[in-house]
Coordinates of C-alpha atoms in Angstrom, one line a residue:
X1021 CA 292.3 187.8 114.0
X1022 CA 292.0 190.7 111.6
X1023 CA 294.4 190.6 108.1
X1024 CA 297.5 192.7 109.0
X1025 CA 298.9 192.9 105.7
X1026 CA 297.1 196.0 105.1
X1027 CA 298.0 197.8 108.0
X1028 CA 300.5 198.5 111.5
X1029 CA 298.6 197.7 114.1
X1030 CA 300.3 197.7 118.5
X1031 CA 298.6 196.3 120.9
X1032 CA 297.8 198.2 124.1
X1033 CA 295.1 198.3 127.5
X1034 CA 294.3 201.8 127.4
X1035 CA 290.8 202.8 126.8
X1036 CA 292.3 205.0 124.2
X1037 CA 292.8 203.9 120.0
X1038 CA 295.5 205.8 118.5
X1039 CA 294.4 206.0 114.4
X1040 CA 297.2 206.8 111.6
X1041 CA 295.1 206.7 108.2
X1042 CA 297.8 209.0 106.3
X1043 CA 301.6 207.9 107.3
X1044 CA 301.4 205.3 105.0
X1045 CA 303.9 205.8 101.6
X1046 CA 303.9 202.2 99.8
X1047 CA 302.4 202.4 96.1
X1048 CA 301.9 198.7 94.8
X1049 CA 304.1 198.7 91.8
X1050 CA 300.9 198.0 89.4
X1051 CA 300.0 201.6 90.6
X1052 CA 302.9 203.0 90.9
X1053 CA 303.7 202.4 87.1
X1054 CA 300.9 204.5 86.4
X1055 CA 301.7 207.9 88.3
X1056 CA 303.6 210.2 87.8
X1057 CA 307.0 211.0 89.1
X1058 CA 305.2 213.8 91.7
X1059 CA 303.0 211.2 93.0
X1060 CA 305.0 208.4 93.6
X1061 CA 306.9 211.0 95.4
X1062 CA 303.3 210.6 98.4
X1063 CA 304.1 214.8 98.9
X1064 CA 301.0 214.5 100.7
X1065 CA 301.6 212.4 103.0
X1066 CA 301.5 212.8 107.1
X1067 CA 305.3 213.2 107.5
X1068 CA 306.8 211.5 110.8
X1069 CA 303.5 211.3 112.7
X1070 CA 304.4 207.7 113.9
X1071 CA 307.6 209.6 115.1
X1072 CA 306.1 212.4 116.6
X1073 CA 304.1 210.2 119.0
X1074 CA 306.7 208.0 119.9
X1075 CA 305.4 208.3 123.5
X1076 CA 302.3 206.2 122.7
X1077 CA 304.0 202.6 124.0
X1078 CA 304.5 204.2 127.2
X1079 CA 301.0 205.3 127.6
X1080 CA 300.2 201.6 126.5
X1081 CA 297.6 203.0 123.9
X1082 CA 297.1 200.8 120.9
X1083 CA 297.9 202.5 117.7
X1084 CA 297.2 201.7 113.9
X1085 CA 298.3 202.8 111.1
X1086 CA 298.8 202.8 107.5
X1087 CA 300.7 201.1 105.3
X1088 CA 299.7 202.1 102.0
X1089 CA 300.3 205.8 100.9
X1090 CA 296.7 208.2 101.0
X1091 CA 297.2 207.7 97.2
X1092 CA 295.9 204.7 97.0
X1093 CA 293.2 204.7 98.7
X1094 CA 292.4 207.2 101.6
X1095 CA 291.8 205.8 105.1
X1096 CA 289.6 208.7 106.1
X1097 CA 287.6 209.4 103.1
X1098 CA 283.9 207.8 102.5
X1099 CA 283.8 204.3 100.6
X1100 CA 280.4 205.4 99.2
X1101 CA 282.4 209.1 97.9
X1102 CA 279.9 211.5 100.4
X1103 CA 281.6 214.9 100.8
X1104 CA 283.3 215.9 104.2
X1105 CA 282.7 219.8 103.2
X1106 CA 279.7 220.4 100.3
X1107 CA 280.6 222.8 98.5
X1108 CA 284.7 223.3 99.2
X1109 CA 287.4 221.3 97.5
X1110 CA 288.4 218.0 98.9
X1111 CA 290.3 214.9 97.6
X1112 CA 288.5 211.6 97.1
X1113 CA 288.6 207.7 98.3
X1114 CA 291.2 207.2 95.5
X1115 CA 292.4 210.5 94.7
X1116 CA 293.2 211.5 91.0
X1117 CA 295.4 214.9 92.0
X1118 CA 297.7 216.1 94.7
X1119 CA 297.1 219.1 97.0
X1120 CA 298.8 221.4 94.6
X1121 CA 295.8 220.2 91.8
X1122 CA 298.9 218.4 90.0
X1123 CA 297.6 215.1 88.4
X1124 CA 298.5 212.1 90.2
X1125 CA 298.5 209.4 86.8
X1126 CA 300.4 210.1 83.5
X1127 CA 297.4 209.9 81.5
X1128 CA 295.6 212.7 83.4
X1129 CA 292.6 210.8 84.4
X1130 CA 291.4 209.8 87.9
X1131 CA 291.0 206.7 89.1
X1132 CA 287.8 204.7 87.2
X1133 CA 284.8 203.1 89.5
X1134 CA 285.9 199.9 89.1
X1135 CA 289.6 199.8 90.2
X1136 CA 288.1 202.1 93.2
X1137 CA 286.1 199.5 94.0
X1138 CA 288.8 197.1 93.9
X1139 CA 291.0 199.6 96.2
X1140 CA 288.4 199.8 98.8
X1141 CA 287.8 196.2 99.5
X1142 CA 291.3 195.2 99.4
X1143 CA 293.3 198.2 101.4
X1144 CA 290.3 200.1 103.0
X1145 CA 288.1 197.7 104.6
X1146 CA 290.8 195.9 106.5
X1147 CA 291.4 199.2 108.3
X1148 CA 288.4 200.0 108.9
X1149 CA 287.5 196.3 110.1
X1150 CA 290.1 196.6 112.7
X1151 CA 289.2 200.0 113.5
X1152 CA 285.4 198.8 114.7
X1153 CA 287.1 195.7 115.8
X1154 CA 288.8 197.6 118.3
X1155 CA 286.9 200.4 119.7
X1156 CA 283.9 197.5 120.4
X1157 CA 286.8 195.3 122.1
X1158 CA 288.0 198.7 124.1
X1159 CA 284.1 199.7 125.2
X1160 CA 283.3 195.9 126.3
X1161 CA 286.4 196.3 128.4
X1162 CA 285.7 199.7 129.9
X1163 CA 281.9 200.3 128.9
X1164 CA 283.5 203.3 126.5
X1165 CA 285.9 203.3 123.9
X1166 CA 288.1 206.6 122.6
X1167 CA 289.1 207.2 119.5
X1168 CA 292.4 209.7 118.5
X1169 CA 292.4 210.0 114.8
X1170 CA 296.3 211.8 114.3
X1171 CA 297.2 214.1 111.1
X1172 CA 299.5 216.6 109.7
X1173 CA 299.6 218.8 106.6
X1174 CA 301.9 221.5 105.5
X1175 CA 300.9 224.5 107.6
X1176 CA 299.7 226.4 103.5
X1177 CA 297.6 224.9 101.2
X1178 CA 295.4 227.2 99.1
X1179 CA 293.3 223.9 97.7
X1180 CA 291.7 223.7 101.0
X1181 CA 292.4 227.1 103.4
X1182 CA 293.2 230.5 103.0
X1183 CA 296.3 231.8 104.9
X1184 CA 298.1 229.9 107.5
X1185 CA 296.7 226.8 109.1
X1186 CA 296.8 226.9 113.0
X1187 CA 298.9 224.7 115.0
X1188 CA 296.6 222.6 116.5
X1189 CA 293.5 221.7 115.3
X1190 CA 290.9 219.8 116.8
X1191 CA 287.9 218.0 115.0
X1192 CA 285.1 216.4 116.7
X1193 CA 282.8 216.5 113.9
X1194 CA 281.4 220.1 114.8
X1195 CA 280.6 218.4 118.4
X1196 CA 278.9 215.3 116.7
X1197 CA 282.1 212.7 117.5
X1198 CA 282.8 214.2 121.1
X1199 CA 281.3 215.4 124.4
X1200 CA 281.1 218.8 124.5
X1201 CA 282.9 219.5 128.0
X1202 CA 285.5 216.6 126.6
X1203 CA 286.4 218.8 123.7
X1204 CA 286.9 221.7 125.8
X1205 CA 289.2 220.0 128.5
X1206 CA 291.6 218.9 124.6
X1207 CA 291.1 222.2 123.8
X1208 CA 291.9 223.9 127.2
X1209 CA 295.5 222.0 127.2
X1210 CA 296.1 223.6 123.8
X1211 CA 295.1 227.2 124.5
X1212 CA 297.5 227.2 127.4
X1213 CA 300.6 226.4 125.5
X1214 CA 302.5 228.1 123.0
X1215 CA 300.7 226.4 120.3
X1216 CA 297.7 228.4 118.6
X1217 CA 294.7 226.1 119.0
X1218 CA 291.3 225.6 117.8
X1219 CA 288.3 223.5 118.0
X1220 CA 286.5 222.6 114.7
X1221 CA 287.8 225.5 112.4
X1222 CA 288.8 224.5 109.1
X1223 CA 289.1 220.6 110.2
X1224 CA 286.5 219.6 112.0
X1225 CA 287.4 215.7 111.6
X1226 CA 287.1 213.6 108.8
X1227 CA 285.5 210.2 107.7
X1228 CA 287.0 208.4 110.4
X1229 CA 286.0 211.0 113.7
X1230 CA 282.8 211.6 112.0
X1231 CA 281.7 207.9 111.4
X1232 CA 283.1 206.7 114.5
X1233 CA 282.4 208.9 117.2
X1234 CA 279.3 208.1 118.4
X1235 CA 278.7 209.4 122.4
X1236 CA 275.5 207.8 122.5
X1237 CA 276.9 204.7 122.3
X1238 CA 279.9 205.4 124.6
X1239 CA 282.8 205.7 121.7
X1240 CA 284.1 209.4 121.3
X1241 CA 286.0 210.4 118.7
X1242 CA 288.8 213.3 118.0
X1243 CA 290.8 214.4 114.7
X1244 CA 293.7 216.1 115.6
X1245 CA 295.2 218.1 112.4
X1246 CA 298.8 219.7 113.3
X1247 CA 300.3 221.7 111.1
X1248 CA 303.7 220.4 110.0
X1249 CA 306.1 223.4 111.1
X1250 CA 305.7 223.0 114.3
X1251 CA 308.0 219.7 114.2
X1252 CA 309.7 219.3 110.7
X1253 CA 310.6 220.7 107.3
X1254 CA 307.6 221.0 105.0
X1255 CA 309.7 221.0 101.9
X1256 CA 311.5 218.1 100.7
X1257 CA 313.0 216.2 102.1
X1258 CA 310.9 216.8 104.8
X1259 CA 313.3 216.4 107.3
X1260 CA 312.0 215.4 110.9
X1261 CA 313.2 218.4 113.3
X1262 CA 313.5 217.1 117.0
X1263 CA 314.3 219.8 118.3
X1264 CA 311.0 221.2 117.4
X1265 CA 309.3 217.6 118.5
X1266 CA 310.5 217.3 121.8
X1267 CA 308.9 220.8 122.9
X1268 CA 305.1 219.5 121.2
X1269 CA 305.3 216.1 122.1
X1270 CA 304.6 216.9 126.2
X1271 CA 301.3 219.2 124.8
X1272 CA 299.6 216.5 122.6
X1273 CA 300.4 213.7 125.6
X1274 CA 298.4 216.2 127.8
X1275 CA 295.6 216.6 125.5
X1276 CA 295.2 213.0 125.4
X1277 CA 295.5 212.3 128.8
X1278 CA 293.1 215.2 129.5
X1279 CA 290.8 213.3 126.6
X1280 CA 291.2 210.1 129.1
X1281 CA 290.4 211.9 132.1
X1282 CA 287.5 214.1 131.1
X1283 CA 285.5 211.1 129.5
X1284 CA 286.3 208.7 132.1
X1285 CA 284.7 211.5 135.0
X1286 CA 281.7 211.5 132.5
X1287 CA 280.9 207.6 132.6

């Protein structure tokens, strides 16, 4: 059995793994004591995604998800520091400022190679361990595993996009992670809502869609990236909005039924 201490992880029978690398907000006090007030406030975290997808158990998909805050180490970031985007601004494995550029450590300085190092074998590989431990376990049962890698961010953020983020955004890796006609039926469910959708925009899926997805080899792989005002407050406190929950929650249920449905015909 795979070390938990590391990470949430729920069991489930559905051919479908639920992925959470960003809800996490714990800081180790060692770190901790070296950020800054900002940071140990995790502003960048994925607010209330667990929440928003409080429909998983009855779908009896297994979930994991962080426990640790993107600040320490981040889930869906490369071990080995390879950019998502060449060229565009991203944050690394062990990030040394926020999304507002703002410096995440009193001193200034990122984080060096060696604590990284340290980082990565003690909160990232567990993840990722149990990540590969499940998809093989979900394709031996099924002969194909899927993978639903779930994210927020606040709907601005001039570090990464221009303008206004859509609501919806779906990653497949630029079609790498995920079927094409797959992709399409996600997309389809999101195009027919009130939700603007789009497939591989700014987001095209990050570490985790990219290095698991792998339809060759029966595992497909989706990043979905919603923006947060469509079901909370982006400003602290950042304040969960049901209200606004309870009218998403039925679309992203669809999509990943549809997910199930359209790779299941294509077995």
């Amino acid at each position: 059995m795979m070390d938990e201490a590391f990470y949430h992880f729920t069991p489930g029978s559905a051919p479908l793994l639920v992925s959470m690398p960003h809800v996490g907000t714990e800081i180790p006090p060692a770190i901790a004591d070296s950020m800054t007030d900002d940071a140990r406030a995790v502003p960048d975290t994925d607010w209330h995604v667990d929440r928003l997808y409080d429909f998983l158990g009855d779908m009896d998909l297994p979930v994991i998800r962080a426990r640790y805050s993107r600040y320490v180490v981040d889930l869906n970031r490369d071990a080995e520091g390879a950019a998502l985007y060449p060229g565009q601004s991203e944050t690394e494995v062990c990030p040394g400022s926020s999304f507002d550029h703002k410096p995440l450590y009193t001193s200034g300085q990122g984080v060096d190679p060696a604590e990284a190092a340290r980082r990565i074998g003690l909160y990232w590989r567990p993840y990722h361990d149990r990540l590969r431990q499940e998809l093989d376990r979900i394709r031996g049962d099924y002969g194909y595993a899927l993978l639903w890698d779930a994210h927020s961010i606040r709907s601005v953020v001039p570090r990464f996009f221009a303008g206004q983020l859509p609501d919806l955004n779906i990653g497949t890796g630029g079609g790498s992670a995920c079927a094409a006609g797959t992709a399409e039926a996600i997309l389809a469910v999101g195009q027919a809502s009130s939700y603007s959708t789009v497939l591989n925009g700014r987001f095209k899926g990050g570490y985790i869609t990219r290095h698991y997805g792998e339809p060759a080899h029966n595992i497909q792989a989706v990043q979905m990236e919603i923006s947060q005002t469509t079901y909370m407050e982006e400003d602290p406190p950042y304040a969960f909005d049901e209200a606004k929950a309870e009218i998403l929650r039925p679309v992203l249920r669809n999509m990943m039924q549809q997910f199930m449905a359209s790779a299941g015909r294509r077995q």
